Every structure is written in structure tokens, then in C-alpha cells.
XYZ file of C-alpha atoms in Angstrom:
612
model
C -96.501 -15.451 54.033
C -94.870 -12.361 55.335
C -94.812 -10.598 59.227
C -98.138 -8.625 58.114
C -100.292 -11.482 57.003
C -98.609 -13.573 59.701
C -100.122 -10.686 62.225
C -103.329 -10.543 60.766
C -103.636 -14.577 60.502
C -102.692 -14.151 64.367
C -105.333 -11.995 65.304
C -107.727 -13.901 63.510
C -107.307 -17.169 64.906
C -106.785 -15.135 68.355
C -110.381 -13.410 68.034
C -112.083 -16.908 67.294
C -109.962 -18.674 70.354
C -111.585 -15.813 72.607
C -114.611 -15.866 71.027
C -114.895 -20.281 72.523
C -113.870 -19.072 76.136
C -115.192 -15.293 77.310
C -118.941 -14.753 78.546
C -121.174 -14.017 75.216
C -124.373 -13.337 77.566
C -122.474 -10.194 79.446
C -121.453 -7.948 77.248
C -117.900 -6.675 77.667
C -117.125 -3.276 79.211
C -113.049 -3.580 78.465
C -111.183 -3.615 75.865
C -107.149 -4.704 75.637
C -105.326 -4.211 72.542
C -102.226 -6.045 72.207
C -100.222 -6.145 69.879
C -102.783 -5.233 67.310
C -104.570 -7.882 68.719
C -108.393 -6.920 70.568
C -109.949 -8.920 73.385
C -113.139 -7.718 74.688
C -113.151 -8.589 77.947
C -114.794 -7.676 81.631
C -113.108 -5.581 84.044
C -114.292 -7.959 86.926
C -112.525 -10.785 86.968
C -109.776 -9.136 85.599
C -109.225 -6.570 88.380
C -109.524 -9.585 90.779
C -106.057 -10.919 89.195
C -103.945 -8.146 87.854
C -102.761 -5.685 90.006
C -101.645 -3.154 86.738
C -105.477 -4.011 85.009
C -106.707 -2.840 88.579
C -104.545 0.393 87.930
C -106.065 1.247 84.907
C -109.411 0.477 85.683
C -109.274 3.129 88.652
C -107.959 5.831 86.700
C -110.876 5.501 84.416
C -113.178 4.731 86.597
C -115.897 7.218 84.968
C -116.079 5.476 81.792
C -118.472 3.254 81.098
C -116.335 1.500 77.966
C -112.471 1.253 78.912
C -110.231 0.623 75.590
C -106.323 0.222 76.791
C -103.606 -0.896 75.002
C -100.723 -2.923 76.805
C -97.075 -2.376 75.117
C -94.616 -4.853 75.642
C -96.036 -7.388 76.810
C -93.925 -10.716 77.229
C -94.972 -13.140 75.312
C -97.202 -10.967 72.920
C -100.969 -11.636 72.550
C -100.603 -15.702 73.050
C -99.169 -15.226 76.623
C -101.945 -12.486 77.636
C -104.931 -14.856 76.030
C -103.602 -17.584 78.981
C -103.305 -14.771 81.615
C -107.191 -13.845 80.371
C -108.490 -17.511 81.144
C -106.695 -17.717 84.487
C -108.320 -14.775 85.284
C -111.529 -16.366 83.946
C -110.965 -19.173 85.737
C -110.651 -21.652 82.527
C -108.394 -24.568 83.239
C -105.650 -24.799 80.937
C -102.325 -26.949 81.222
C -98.926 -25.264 82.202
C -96.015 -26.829 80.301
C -92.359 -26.181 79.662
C -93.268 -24.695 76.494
C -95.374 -21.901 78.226
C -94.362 -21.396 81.699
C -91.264 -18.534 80.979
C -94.055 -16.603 79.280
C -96.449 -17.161 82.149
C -94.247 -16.549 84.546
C -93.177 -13.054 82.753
C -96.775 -11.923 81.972
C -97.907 -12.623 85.426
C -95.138 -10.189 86.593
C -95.763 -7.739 84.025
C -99.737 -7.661 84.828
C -99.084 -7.737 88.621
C -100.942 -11.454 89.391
C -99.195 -12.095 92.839
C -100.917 -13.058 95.986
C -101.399 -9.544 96.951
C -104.428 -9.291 94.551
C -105.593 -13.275 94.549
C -104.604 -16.158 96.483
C -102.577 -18.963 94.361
C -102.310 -16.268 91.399
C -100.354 -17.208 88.137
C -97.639 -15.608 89.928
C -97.358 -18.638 92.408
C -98.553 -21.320 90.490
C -96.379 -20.955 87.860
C -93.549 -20.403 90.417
C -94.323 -23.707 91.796
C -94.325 -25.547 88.628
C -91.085 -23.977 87.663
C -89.286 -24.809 90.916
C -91.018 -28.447 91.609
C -91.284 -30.022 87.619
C -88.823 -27.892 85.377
C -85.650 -27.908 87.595
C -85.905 -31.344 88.311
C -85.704 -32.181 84.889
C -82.486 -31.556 82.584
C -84.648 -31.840 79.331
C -87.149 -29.106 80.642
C -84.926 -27.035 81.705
C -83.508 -26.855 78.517
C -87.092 -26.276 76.723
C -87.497 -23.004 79.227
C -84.294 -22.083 78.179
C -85.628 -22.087 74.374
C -88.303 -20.121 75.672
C -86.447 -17.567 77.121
C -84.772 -16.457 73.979
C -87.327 -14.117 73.250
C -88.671 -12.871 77.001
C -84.767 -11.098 77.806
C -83.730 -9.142 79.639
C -87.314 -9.637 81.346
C -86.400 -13.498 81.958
C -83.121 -12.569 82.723
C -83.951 -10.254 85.872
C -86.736 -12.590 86.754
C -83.686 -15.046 87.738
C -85.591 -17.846 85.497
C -82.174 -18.259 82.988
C -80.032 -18.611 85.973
C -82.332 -20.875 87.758
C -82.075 -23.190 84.962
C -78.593 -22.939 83.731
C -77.896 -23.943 87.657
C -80.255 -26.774 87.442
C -78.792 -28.314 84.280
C -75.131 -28.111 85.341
C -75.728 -29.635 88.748
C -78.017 -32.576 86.906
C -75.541 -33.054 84.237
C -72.563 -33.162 86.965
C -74.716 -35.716 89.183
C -75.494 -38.044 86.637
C -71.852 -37.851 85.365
C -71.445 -38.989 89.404
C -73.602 -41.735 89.144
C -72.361 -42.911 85.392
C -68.757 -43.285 87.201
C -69.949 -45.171 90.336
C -71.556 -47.952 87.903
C -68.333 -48.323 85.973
C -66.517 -49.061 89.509
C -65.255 -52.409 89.751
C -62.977 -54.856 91.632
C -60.346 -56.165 89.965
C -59.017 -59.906 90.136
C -56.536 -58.276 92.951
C -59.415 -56.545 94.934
C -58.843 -53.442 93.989
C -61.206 -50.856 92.859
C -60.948 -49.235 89.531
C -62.791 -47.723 86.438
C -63.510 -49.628 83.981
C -62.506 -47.736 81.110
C -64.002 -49.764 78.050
C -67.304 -49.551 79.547
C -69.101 -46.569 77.736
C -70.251 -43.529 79.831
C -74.645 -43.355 79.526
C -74.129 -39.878 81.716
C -73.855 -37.510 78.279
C -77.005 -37.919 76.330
C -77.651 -34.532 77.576
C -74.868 -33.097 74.835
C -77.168 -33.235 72.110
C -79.581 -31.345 73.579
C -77.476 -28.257 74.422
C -77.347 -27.395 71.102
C -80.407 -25.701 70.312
C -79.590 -23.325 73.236
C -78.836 -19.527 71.549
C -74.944 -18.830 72.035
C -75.285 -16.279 74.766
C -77.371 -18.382 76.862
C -75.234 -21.232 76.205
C -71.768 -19.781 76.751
C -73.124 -19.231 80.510
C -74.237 -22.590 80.464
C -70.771 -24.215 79.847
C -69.226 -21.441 82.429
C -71.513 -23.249 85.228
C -71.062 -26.600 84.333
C -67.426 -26.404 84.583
C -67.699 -24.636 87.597
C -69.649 -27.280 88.737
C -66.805 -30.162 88.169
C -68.734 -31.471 84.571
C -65.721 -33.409 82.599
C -63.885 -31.879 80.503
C -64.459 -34.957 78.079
C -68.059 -33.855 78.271
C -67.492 -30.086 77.946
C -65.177 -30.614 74.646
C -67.512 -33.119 73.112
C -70.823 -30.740 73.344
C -68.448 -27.674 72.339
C -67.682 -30.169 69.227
C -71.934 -30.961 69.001
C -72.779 -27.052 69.577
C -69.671 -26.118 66.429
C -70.932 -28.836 63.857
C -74.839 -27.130 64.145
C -73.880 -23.704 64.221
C -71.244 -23.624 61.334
C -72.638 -25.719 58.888
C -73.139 -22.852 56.078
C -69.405 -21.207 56.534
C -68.553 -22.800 53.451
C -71.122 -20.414 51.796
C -69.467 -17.884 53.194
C -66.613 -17.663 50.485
C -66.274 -17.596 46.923
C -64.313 -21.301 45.952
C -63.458 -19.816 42.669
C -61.326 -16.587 44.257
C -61.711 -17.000 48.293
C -63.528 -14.100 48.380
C -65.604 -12.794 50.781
C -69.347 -12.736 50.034
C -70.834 -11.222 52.559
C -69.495 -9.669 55.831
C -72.956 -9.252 57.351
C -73.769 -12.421 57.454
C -70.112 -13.989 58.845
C -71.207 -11.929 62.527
C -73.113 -15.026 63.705
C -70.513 -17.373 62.833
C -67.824 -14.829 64.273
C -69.863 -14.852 67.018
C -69.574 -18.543 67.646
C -66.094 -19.335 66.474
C -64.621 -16.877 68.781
C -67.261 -18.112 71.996
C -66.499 -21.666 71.661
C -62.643 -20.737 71.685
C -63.329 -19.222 74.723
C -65.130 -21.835 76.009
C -62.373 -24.719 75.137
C -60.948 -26.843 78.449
C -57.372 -26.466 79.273
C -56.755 -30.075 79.585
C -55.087 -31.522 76.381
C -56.907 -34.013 74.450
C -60.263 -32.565 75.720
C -60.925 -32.207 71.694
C -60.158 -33.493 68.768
C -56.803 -31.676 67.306
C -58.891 -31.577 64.144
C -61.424 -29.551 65.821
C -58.957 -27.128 66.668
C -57.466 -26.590 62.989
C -61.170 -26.745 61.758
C -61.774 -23.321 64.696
C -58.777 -22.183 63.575
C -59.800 -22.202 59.656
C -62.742 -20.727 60.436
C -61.122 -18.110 63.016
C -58.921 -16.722 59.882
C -61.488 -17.180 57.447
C -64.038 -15.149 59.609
C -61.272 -12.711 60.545
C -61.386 -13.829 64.317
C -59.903 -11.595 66.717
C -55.696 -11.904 67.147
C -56.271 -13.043 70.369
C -58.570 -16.221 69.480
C -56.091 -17.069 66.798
C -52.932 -17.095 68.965
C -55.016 -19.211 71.630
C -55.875 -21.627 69.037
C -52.568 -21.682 67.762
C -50.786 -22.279 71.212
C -53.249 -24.962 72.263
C -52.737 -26.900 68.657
C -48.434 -26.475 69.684
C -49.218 -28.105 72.774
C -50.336 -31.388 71.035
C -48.767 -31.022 67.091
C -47.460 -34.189 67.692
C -50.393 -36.037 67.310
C -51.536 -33.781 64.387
C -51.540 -34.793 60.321
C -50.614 -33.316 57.224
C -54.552 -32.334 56.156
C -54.783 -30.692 59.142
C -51.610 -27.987 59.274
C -52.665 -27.413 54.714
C -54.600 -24.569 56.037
C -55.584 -22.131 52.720
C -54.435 -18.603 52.646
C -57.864 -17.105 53.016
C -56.542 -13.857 52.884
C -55.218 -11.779 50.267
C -51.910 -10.962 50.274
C -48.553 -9.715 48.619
C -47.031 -12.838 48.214
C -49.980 -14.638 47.264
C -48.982 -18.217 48.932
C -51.739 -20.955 48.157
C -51.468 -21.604 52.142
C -51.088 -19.870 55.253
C -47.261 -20.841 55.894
C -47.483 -17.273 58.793
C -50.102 -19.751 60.939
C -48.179 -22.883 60.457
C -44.824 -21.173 61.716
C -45.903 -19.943 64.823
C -47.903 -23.090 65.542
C -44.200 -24.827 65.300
C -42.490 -21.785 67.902
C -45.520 -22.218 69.754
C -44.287 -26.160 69.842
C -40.924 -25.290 69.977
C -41.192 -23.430 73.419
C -42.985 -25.896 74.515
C -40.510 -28.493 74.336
C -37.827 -26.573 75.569
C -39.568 -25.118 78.114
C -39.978 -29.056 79.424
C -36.769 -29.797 79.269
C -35.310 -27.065 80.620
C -32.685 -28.778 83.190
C -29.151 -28.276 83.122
C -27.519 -30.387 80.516
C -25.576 -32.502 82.919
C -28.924 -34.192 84.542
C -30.550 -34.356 81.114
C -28.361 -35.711 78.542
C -25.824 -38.078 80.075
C -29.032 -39.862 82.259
C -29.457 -43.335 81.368
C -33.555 -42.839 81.395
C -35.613 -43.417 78.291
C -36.363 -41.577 75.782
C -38.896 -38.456 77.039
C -42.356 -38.575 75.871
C -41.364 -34.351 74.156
C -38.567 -35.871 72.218
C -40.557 -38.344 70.657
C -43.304 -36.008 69.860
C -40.288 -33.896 68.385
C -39.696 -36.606 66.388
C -43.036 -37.024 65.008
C -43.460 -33.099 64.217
C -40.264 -33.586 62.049
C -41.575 -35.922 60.096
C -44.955 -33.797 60.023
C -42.664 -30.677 58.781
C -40.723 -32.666 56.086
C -43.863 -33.802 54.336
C -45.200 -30.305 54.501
C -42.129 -28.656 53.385
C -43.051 -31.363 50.361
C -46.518 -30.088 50.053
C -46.036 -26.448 49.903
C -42.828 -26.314 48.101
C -44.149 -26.585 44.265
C -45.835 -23.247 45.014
C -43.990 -20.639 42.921
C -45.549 -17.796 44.796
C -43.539 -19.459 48.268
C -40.692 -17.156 49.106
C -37.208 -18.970 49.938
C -37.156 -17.053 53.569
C -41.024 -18.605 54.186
C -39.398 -21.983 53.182
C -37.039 -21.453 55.402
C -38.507 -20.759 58.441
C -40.592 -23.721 58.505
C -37.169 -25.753 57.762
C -35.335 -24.053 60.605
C -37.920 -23.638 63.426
C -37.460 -27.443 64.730
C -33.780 -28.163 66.502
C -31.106 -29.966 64.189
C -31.782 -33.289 66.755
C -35.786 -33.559 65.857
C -34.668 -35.594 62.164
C -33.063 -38.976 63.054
C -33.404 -38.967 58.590
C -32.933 -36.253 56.453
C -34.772 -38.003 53.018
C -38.025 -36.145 53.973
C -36.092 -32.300 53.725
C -34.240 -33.534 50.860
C -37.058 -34.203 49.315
C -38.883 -31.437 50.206
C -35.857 -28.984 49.327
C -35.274 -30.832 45.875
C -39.407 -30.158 45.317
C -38.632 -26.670 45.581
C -35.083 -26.383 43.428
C -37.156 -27.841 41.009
C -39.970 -25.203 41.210
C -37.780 -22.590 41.282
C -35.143 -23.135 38.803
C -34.066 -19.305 38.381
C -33.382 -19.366 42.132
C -29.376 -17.822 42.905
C -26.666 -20.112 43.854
C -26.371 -18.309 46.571
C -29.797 -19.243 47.727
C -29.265 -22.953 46.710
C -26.211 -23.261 49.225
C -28.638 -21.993 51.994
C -31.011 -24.235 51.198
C -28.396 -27.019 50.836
C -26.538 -26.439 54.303
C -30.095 -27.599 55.962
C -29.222 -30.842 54.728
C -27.474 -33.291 56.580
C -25.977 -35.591 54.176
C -24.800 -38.381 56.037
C -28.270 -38.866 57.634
C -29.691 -39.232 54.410
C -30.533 -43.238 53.180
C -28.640 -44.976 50.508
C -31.191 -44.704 48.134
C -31.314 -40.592 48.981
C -28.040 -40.908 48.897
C -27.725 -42.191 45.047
C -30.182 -39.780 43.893
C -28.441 -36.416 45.417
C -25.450 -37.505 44.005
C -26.556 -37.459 39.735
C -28.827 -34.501 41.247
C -27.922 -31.644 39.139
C -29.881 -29.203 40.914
C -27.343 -29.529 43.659
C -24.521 -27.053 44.373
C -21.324 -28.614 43.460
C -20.021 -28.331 47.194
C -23.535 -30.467 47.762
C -22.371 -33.347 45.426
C -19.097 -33.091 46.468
C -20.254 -34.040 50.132
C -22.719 -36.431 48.988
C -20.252 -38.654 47.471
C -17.744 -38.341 50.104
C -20.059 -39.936 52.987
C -21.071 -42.457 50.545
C -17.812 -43.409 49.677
C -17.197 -43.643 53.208
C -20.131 -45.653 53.757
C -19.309 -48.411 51.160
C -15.924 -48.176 52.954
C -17.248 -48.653 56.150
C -19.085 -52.228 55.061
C -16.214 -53.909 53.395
C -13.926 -53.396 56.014
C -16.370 -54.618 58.565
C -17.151 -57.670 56.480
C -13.166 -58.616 57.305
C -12.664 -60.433 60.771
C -9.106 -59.181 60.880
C -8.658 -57.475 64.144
C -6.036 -54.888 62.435
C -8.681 -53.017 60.228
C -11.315 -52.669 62.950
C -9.382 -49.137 64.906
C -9.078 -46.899 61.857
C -12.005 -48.388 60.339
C -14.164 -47.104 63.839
C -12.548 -43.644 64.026
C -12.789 -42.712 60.513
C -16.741 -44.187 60.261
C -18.479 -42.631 63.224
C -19.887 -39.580 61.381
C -21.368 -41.735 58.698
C -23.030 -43.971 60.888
C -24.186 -41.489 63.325
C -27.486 -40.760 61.577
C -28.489 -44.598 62.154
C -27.428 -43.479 66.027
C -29.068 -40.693 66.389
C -32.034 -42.908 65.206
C -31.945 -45.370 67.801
C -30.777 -43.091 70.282
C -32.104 -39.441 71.841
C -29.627 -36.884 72.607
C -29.475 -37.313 75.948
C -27.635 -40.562 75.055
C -25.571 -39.295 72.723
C -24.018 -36.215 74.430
C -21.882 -37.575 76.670
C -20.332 -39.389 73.412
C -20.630 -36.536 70.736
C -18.338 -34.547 73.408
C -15.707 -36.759 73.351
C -15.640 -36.678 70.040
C -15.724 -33.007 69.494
C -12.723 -32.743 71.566
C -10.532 -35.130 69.035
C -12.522 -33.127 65.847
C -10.621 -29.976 67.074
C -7.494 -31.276 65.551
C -8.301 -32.502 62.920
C -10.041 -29.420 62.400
C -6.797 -27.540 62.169
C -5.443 -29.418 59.597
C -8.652 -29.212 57.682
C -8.089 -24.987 57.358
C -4.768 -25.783 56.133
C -5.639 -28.047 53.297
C -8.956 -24.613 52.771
C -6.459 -22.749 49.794
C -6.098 -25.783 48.038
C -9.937 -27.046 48.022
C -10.827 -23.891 46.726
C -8.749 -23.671 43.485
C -9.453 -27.391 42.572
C -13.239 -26.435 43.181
C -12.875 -23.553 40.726
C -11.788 -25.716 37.710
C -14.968 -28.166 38.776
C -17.142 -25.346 39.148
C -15.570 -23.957 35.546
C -16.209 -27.334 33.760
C -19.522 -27.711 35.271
C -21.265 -24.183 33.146
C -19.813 -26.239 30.330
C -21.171 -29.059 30.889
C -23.957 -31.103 32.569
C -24.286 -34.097 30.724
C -23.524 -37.454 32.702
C -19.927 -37.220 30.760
C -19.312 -34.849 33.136
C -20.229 -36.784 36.217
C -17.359 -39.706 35.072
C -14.831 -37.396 34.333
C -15.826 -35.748 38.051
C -15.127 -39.056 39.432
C -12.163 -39.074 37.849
C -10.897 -36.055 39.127
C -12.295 -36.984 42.495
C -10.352 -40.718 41.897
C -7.249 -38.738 41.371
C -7.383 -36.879 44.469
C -7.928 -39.716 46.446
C -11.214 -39.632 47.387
C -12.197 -43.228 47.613
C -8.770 -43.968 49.841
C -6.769 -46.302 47.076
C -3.363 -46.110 47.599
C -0.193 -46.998 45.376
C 2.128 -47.155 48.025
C 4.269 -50.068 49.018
C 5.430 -51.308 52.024
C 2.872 -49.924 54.804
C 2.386 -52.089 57.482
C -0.913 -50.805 57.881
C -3.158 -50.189 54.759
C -6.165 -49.052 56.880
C -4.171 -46.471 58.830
C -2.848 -45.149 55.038
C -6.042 -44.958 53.416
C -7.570 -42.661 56.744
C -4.649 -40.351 56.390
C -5.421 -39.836 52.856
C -9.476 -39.668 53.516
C -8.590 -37.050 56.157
C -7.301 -34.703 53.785
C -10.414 -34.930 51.785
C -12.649 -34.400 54.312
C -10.681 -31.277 55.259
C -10.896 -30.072 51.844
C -14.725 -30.516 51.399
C -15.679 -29.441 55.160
C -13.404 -26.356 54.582
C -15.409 -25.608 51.191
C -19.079 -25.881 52.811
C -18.133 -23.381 55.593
């Protein structure tokens, strides 16, 4: 059935409904047209009620047969029929569902108590004041209602009237909810009890048939009025699932394509009020929420500024975030042509990033040689590293993925957030392998992210046959695992005399299973002890640089050649010859430990030197 039909089905049924009610032995000596809708009517008991009826009537006072027509009236035709029977004097029951329109029609025809005494004006007044604002649910139905009486509703101060009722009935019951979950406890003390479940939001559901206009003010007042933020974030959460239900429709699957950009100005519409409308208190949502806004916010082209909200907000609490949430698709087209939107998931790290150090901004005395605990930011670092590695992983067999995208991600956390390097070596040996034409050059940049005596044995085992590797890369790997087998057998011996040179020569290797059990604020104090006795041997490591280099040439040489695992033994040969492992031929040391770290020295200054 379209509008037309639906109009003339109106005025049908409208006719027969007046046809029940209005005097058939007087004939009528008025007619009203509204809305293409006729009611023959008499100008008596209609002038007793309406003030603008009365108007008319006098300036046509000569004819005998008065046809007017009334243009925009609220309400339409329905809303004048019940004005007609008050007039009339036919009983008929005011509800929520009727009394906006009432109330607007009796202002627009002029019923007050100036023409009539207890006029619709007043009566439906009184209902609105004594029955709808004392009830949440009713309030809520004139709301509905109001939808289509604006702005005339609006300046009539009904909206208002009712937004103010809900928020202070919501907040009061929220009032009462906590008072029942008071208790003592078994030390006489009062408390909340937490586990008991709240009964003071069943009012969330029904805020979401409210239009988005009316219900943005809604939220405003009930936060102004002290409603949770609990509350607020779980009918924000209600209001989201109803209203953007179809956005999948909005794109093409098969090319992410836009379909159609008239229809996305609803959605828009919502996505970028409910951002608006979000609490500042952490937790108030669920993080997933706020990547499923965000999603929509960039796949509805959302203004910048809802975007970088979102995006600080989610950096507030990454740490509690997981990998499906931060995959977000590349919606948009661009040059690069990334299957995800690695732009979004950068900034939501700096946003995290600042936010860390912007907590812990004391001076590095008070912070890192305290004996405290670790802080609750530098565990949540430790969880967004993790977070990073395995999406590093996830995005790094795309071959459309720059090498300075891959990168940023890598770099944007602080070298202390990974306690284990296995999750970037992974994620950087994912992405050698899907780019295999990528420059040595590039490789080595890659490779310098990794910290190879953080990685486990098993990592460990693996980088070293890896041939994707630069050379420098295996070089390293199989020093600090040579070191690390080192370090074991000489600790398995209870001979006092191994245990010094054994314990200066092994703290770098087993400072990754430190750092692991310890923040940095416990480690500082150490590391710059250390760093002071790694200054000389740093000198000697530059000496030993010209040397490194030519012997790396020949590897580097003899690796073009060949790649087979022939190569790798006669590496470790060559590596065996110069020491490497710490054997040594000589006779007549007193101290065999002390021998072998002078000769491991000169490695490590070698290889260090090499990486630089």
C-alpha cells in the first residue's frame, strides 16, 4: 500500500469514526478539512473550546456554511478527531500514546481555560505532570511520541520535561539498588556487596527505541544527574547493537566498496553521537566496543576527530585488548593497498606509549632503583608487547606491507616492554620469508630489532640454520648460544675457582631471563654498574673492528656460493678456529676459566664491532 492509498484508507475509516460520534439530527454548519481529511461539524460547541475555531468563525460570521482548512496541525487528522469529541463532550481515555499530540493540538487550536474551564489544555497538562513523569516507562512512550510533533513538542517544554523525569528516576532507583546491596560485614563494617546483581538498570533496554537526537540529550542529563557510568556505557552498548545492525550491508565483501553513501548518514549519525556520548572512566565499556566504533568510524568515514578520540581512549586500556580486536581491515583504498589498517594500529600504540610515559614520568633516581613492585603500566607494557609480536605475525605475510609500516609497529614500544624476543623473531622471520627480494640492507634493519640473547633455546636453534638471516645475525646467534651452553657446564661444577669468570662473562646471556623476572626499575641500578666496566672492554672491542671485518668478507664471499648445510659445518669450523667456543691448547694456566674469557672477549669484540 503506498502514502496515497494509505491517505485515502485514512480518511475513510476517519469519515465512518465521525460518522458513530457527531449529532446526525442537526445538520452541520462547519466544515474542517485536514489533511485531506473532512469533518462536518457544528460551530457551537466548537467555539466553546477553541480559541483559533472561535477566530475563524467571527471572521465569517455572515456565512451560513463555513468550510476551513487547518494546515499543520500536530498530530494530523487523528489528533484533531480527539480534540472534536472533547469539544463534543465524548469521553475518551488519555494515554501515553496520545497525550504529546493532545497536548500540542490543544495549543495549536487555543483550548486553555480562557475559553472553557478544565479545557484539553489543562487536563492533559495534569495527566502529563501527575501519571507520565512519575513513570520512567511512560515517559519514554511520550518521548516516542514526540518524534513527529518537533519543534512544536520541543518549545512546548514536553521533551525536556521528560528527559528530566527519566534521568532523575533512573538515578533514584540506581540510589535505592545500592542501599539494598549494603551490608555488614563479619567485622561490622558496611560495604557493597559486589556479587549481588544491580535490579536498578532494566530501564537500558528501553532507551533504545528513543530517535538519536532525543536520546543524545537524554544521556547528557542522566550523567548530569550522577547515573553510573556502568549504566551509561552499557545502554550506549544496547542503543549501538539496534542502530547498527545493517552496516555490514553497507560494503561490498567482495572489494570493500562502498555501496551507498546515502544511506551510511544514519549510521554516521550514530557512530559519531555515541562517541560523543562515551564516559571518561576506563572500563565503562567493553574495549571491544570501542574497536567495533572504531571499525565502523573508518568504515563510515567518521570525522578525524571521533577517530583520534576512539583511538586515545582504546591506548588508555590496550593492555587488556586481543589480537581480533587491533586486525582492523583497510576499508579504504589506498596506494599501498595493505589488507589492514597498520596507520590506526600505530597511533593507537603512541597513543599507549604517551600514556605510559606520561605515568611514569619521575626522575629516574626515585623510579628505578625503588625497591616497590612492579607498576601496574609496566605490566600492561608487557602485555601490549606480547599483543604487538603476534600482530607483527599476523600482518607480516602481506606482500603489499611496506618494511617502514613494519617497522613502526616494531619500534613504537620501548626496548624494556619484551622480557622474550621469540614473538618478533617470529614475526620478522614471517616477513623475510614473504619478502624474499627484500635488500640486505633492509634485512640488517630488520635484524638489529632483535635481541638475540633474549631469544629461547629453541628460537635460538632455529635462527641459527636460518638462512634468511644476515650473516652478522648468525654470527651473533651462535655466539650467545655458545655462551649459554658455556654458562651451564661451568655452573654444574662446585669448584669455587670457575664461579668469578664464569659470572662476569655470563651476565648478558642471562639477562633476558632477568629482565623477565625483574622490571627496570630493578635492574637499573645494576645495568649501570655494568655499563661502567662495558666501557673498557668496549675499547678493545674497536681495536679487534679491522680484523672482524676482513674475516667477515671471506664468510660473506663463501656464503653467495653456497647455502647448503655444508656450508654451515665448514662455518663452524672457521668459527672453531677462531676460538669461538673458548677451547684452548695452552699449557700451564693456572686458571682455565680466566683463559677461555680472554679469548671469548675477543670474539665478542669482533662480532659487536661488526653489528654496529
Amino acid at each position: 500500500m503506498d502514502k496515497h492509498q494509505q491517505q485515502l484508507f485514512l480518511a475513510k475509516s476517519t469519515r465512518q469514526r465521525c460518522n458513530e460520534w457527531i449529532f446526525r439530527d442537526v445538520p452541520s454548519d462547519i466544515t474542517i478539512e485536514v489533511n485531506g481529511v473532512s469533518f462536518a461539524l457544528h460551530k457551537f460547541p466548537l467555539v466553546s473550546r477553541s480559541g483559533r475555531i472561535q477566530k475563524l468563525v467571527a471572521e465569517h460570521r455572515d456565512s451560513d456554511m463555513l468550510r476551513v482548512e487547518l494546515v499543520n496541525v500536530p498530530g494530523g487528522a487523528e489528533s484533531f478527531e480527539l480534540a472534536a469529541k472533547f469539544c463534543y463532550g465524548i469521553n475518551f481515555e488519555i494515554t501515553s500514546f496520545n497525550v504529546a499530540q493532545l497536548y500540542c493540538v490543544s495549543d495549536y487550536l487555543e483550548m486553555t481555560e480562557e475559553f472553557s474551564k478544565d479545557n484539553l489544555g489543562s487536563r492533559t497538562e495534569e495527566y502529563l505532570e501527575i501519571v507520565v513523569c512519575k513513570n520512567l516507562e511512560m515517559c519514554v512512550e511520550v518521548l516516542q511520541q514526540c518524534e513527529s510533533l518537533l519543534p512544536l513538542a520541543d518549545e512546548l517544554k514536553i521533551i525536556s520535561r521528560c528527559i528530566d523525569a527519566i534521568a532523575s528516576k533512573a538515578c533514584a532507583e540506581q540510589i535505592a539498588s545500592s542501599f539494598s546491596r549494603l551490608e555488614y560485614s563479619s567485622s561490622g563494617r558496611l560495604h557493597m556487596n559486589r556479587q549481588t546483581k544491580c535490579e536498578g538498570d532494566w530501564w537500558i533496554e528501553d532507551l533504545s527505541v528513543i530517535r538519536i537526537d532525543l536520546y543524545q540529550r537524554l544521556i547528557t542529563a542522566m550523567k548530569c544527574r550522577g547515573v553510573r557510568p556502568e549504566s551509561i556505557g552499557a545502554s550506549l552498548v544496547n542503543f549501538a547493537q539496534k542502530e547498527l545492525t545493517k552496516k555490514c550491508s553497507l560494503w561490498n565483501p567482495s572489494g570493500l566498496t562502498k555501496v551507498d553513501l546515502g544511506s551510511t548518514d544514519h549510521e554516521r549519525l550514530v557512530v559519531e553521537t555515541i562517541i560523543g556520548l562515551l564516559p571518561v572512566e576506563k572500563l565503562a565499556v567493553p574495549i571491544s566496543f570501542l574497536f567495533g566504533l572504531l571499525r565502523s568510524a573508518v568504515m563510515l568515514d567518521c570525522s578525524i576527530s571521533c577517530r583520534l578520540d576512539l583511538e586515545r581512549r582504546i591506548g588508555s586500556q590496550l593492555d587488556i585488548a586481543t589480537l581480533d580486536d587491533i586486525l582492523i581491515p583497510s576499508f579504504r583504498h589506498s596506494g599501498d593497498g595493505t589488507l589492514f589498517d597498520v596507520d590506526t594500529v600505530q597511533r593507537i600504540l603512541v597513543n599507549f606509549s604517551q600514556q605510559d610515559d606520561s605515568e611514569g614520568d619521575m626522575d629516574d633516581e626515585s623510579v628505578f632503583e625503588s625497591d616497590s613492585p612492579r607498576s601496574p603500566s609496566q605490566t600492561a607494557l608487557f602485555k601490549v608487547a606480547i599483543l604487538v609480536d603476534n600482530y607483527l605475525a599476523e600482518i607480516a605475510p602481506d606482500a603489499n606491507l611496506k618494511l617502514p609500516k613494519f617497522l613502526g609497529i616494531a619500534e613504537t614500544l620501548p626496548e624494556h616492554a619484551r622480557t622474550i624476543h621469540d614473538g618478533l623473531y617470529r614475526a620478522i622471520d614471517i616477513y623475510l620469508k614473504a619478502h624474499p627480494s627484500l635488500p640486505d640492507e633492509d634485512r640488517k634493519r630488520l635484524c638489529k630489532l632483535i635481541d638475540f640473547q633474549k631469544l629461547s633455546q629453541e628460537a635460538g636453534a632455529h635462527a641459527a640454520q636460518n638462512e634468511r638471516l644476515p650473516i652478522q645475525s648468525i654470527v651473533q646467534v651462535l655466539y650467545f648460544e655458545q655462551l649459554r651452553l658455556r654458562n651451564a657446564l661451568c655452573c654444574s661444577y662446585p669448584d669455587d675457582d670457575h664461579k668469578p669468570a664464569v659470572h662476569h662473562q655470563s651476565w648478558r646471556i642471562s639477562s633476558g631471563a632477568l629482565s623477565a623476572a625483574m622490571s627496570p626499575r630493578d635492574n637499573y641500578a645494576s645495568l649501570r654498574r655494568e655499563n661502567r666496566e662495558l666501557k673498557l672492554e668496549l675499547t678493545r672491542m674497536r681495536m679487534r673492528l679491522n680484523d672482524l671485518e676482513k674475516e667477515h668478507v671471506c664468510m660473506k664471499r663463501d656464503m653467495v656460493k653456497s647455502r647448503s648445510r655444508r656450508f654451515m659445518r665448514s662455518f663452524s669450523k672457521k668459527i672453531g678456529k677462531l676460538s669461538l667456543f673458548g677451547h684452548s691448547s695452552s699449557r700451564g694456566s693456572s686458571s682455565p676459566s680466566r683463559q677461555s674469557y680472554r679469548t671469548d672477549s675477543k670474539v665478542i669484540e669482533r662480532t659487536c664491532a661488526s653489528t654496529d
